[in-house]
Coordinates of C-alpha atoms in Angstrom, one line a residue:
D1 CA 98.2 164.3 64.1
P2 CA 96.2 161.2 63.1
V3 CA 96.2 160.1 59.5
A4 CA 92.8 160.7 57.9
I5 CA 91.9 157.3 56.5
S6 CA 88.7 156.7 54.6
I7 CA 87.0 153.7 53.2
D8 CA 85.1 154.3 50.0
T9 CA 81.5 153.0 50.0
A10 CA 80.4 154.6 46.7
G11 CA 80.9 151.4 44.6
L12 CA 79.0 149.0 46.8
P13 CA 77.1 146.3 44.9
A14 CA 73.3 146.6 44.5
G15 CA 71.4 145.8 47.6
W16 CA 74.3 146.7 49.9
S17 CA 74.6 150.0 51.9
A18 CA 76.8 151.6 54.5
L19 CA 75.2 151.2 57.9
R20 CA 77.8 152.9 60.0
Q21 CA 81.1 154.7 59.5
D22 CA 83.3 155.7 62.4
V23 CA 86.8 156.2 63.9
L24 CA 87.7 154.0 66.9
G25 CA 90.9 155.7 68.1
E26 CA 93.8 154.4 70.2
L27 CA 91.7 153.8 73.4
M28 CA 89.1 151.7 71.6
L29 CA 91.7 149.7 69.6
A30 CA 93.5 149.0 72.9
T31 CA 90.3 147.7 74.3
V32 CA 89.4 145.6 71.2
A33 CA 92.9 144.1 71.1
T34 CA 93.0 143.2 74.8
V35 CA 92.9 139.4 75.2
G36 CA 90.7 138.0 77.9
G37 CA 88.9 141.2 78.9
A38 CA 91.7 142.5 81.1
T39 CA 90.7 145.6 83.0
R40 CA 93.6 147.7 81.8
G41 CA 95.0 148.2 85.3
L42 CA 91.7 149.3 86.8
D43 CA 90.9 147.9 90.3
L44 CA 87.1 147.8 90.2
A45 CA 86.8 147.8 94.0
D46 CA 88.6 151.2 94.3
P47 CA 86.7 154.2 92.8
A48 CA 89.8 156.3 92.8
A49 CA 91.6 153.7 90.6
A50 CA 90.1 155.3 87.5
F51 CA 92.8 158.0 87.8
A52 CA 95.4 155.3 87.2
I53 CA 93.8 153.5 84.3
E54 CA 96.0 152.6 81.4
Y55 CA 94.4 154.2 78.3
T56 CA 96.6 152.4 75.8
S57 CA 98.5 149.2 75.5
E58 CA 101.7 148.0 73.8
V59 CA 99.5 146.6 71.0
A60 CA 97.7 150.0 70.4
S61 CA 100.5 152.5 71.1
G62 CA 101.7 154.0 67.9
W63 CA 98.2 154.4 66.5
G64 CA 98.3 156.7 63.6
G65 CA 94.6 156.7 62.5
D66 CA 91.8 154.4 61.6
A67 CA 88.5 154.1 59.8
L68 CA 85.7 151.7 60.3
V69 CA 82.8 150.9 58.1
L70 CA 79.9 148.4 58.5
V71 CA 77.9 147.5 55.4
G72 CA 74.7 145.5 55.2
E73 CA 72.5 143.7 52.7
G74 CA 68.8 144.2 52.8
Q75 CA 66.9 144.8 56.0
A76 CA 68.2 144.1 59.5
G77 CA 67.0 140.8 60.6
E78 CA 67.6 137.2 61.0
K79 CA 70.5 136.4 58.7
A80 CA 71.0 139.6 56.8
G81 CA 74.6 139.8 55.4
R82 CA 77.0 142.1 57.2
L83 CA 80.6 143.0 56.5
L84 CA 82.8 145.1 58.8
R85 CA 86.1 146.6 57.6
L86 CA 88.6 148.3 59.9
A87 CA 91.7 150.0 58.4
T88 CA 94.4 151.1 60.8
A89 CA 97.5 153.2 60.2
W90 CA 100.6 153.1 62.5
D91 CA 103.5 155.4 63.2
S92 CA 106.0 152.7 62.2
V93 CA 106.3 149.3 60.7
R94 CA 107.2 147.9 64.1
E95 CA 104.0 149.3 65.7
A96 CA 101.9 148.0 62.8
G97 CA 103.5 144.5 63.4
E98 CA 102.7 144.7 67.1
F99 CA 99.0 145.5 66.4
Y100 CA 98.9 142.7 63.8
G101 CA 100.4 140.2 66.3
G102 CA 98.0 141.2 69.0
M103 CA 94.9 141.0 66.8
Q104 CA 96.1 137.5 65.6
A105 CA 95.4 136.3 69.2
I106 CA 91.7 137.3 69.1
L107 CA 91.0 136.5 65.4
P108 CA 89.8 132.9 66.2
A109 CA 87.1 134.4 68.6
M110 CA 86.1 136.9 65.9
R111 CA 85.7 134.0 63.4
M112 CA 83.6 132.0 65.9
A113 CA 81.3 135.0 66.6
A114 CA 80.8 135.6 62.8
E115 CA 80.0 131.9 62.2
A116 CA 77.4 132.0 65.1
L117 CA 75.6 134.8 63.3
S118 CA 75.8 133.3 59.8
D119 CA 73.5 131.2 57.8
R120 CA 76.4 128.9 57.0
A121 CA 79.9 128.7 58.5
R122 CA 81.5 129.0 55.1
N123 CA 79.8 132.3 54.6
A124 CA 81.4 133.8 57.7
G125 CA 84.9 134.7 58.8
A126 CA 87.5 137.2 59.9
E127 CA 90.7 138.1 58.1
L128 CA 93.6 140.3 59.0
V129 CA 95.9 141.7 56.3
Y130 CA 99.2 143.4 57.0
G131 CA 101.8 144.5 54.5
E132 CA 99.6 145.4 51.5
R133 CA 100.5 149.0 52.4
E134 CA 103.3 150.1 54.7
N135 CA 102.2 150.6 58.3
V136 CA 98.6 149.7 57.5
V137 CA 96.7 146.7 59.0
V138 CA 93.2 145.9 57.7
L139 CA 90.6 143.7 59.6
T140 CA 87.6 142.4 57.7
V141 CA 84.8 140.4 59.5
W142 CA 81.7 139.1 57.8
H143 CA 78.7 136.9 58.2
S144 CA 76.0 135.6 55.9
V145 CA 78.0 136.8 52.9
D146 CA 78.9 134.3 50.1
R147 CA 82.4 134.3 48.6
R148 CA 81.4 136.0 45.4
D149 CA 79.7 138.9 47.2
R150 CA 82.6 139.2 49.7
G151 CA 85.0 139.7 46.9
K152 CA 82.9 142.4 45.3
L153 CA 82.5 144.1 48.7
E154 CA 86.2 144.0 49.5
Q155 CA 87.0 145.5 46.1
A156 CA 84.4 148.2 46.5
L157 CA 85.5 149.1 50.1
A158 CA 88.9 150.6 49.0
V159 CA 91.0 152.0 51.8
R160 CA 92.1 155.6 51.0
L161 CA 95.1 157.2 52.7
P162 CA 96.1 160.9 52.1

């Protein structure tokens, strides 16, 4: 059974609120971690090929659970600050390492996308942390968030495991 991970949003700084909380699951993580938009073995010219689609990948196999939270500052609009945190748990240290390695390949693209949305490049980025807890990999992506606020948000968004 998947591990029930949660990300606490009760201690968010003033002006910040949780906009979305969700679980991605193995299929979505396999899609997110696929470099270059590969079609996962699906021949788009053959309608029957959907029966042969690969629903996971080496990077996402061993998924043990995840939690995703998107927090925002103020109203949605031009350069409103946003921070997304994705915490993933894996069945083994090896599988956590595979996911971490696969995500490292797409991290530069995530940083560029965050910078494109931000008021200043230094107020945007993406970070991947592995090893703070055994079998857990945490992705944080932010834009239009200054360093001081980012520190407060990351501290407030504590990852909780059973």
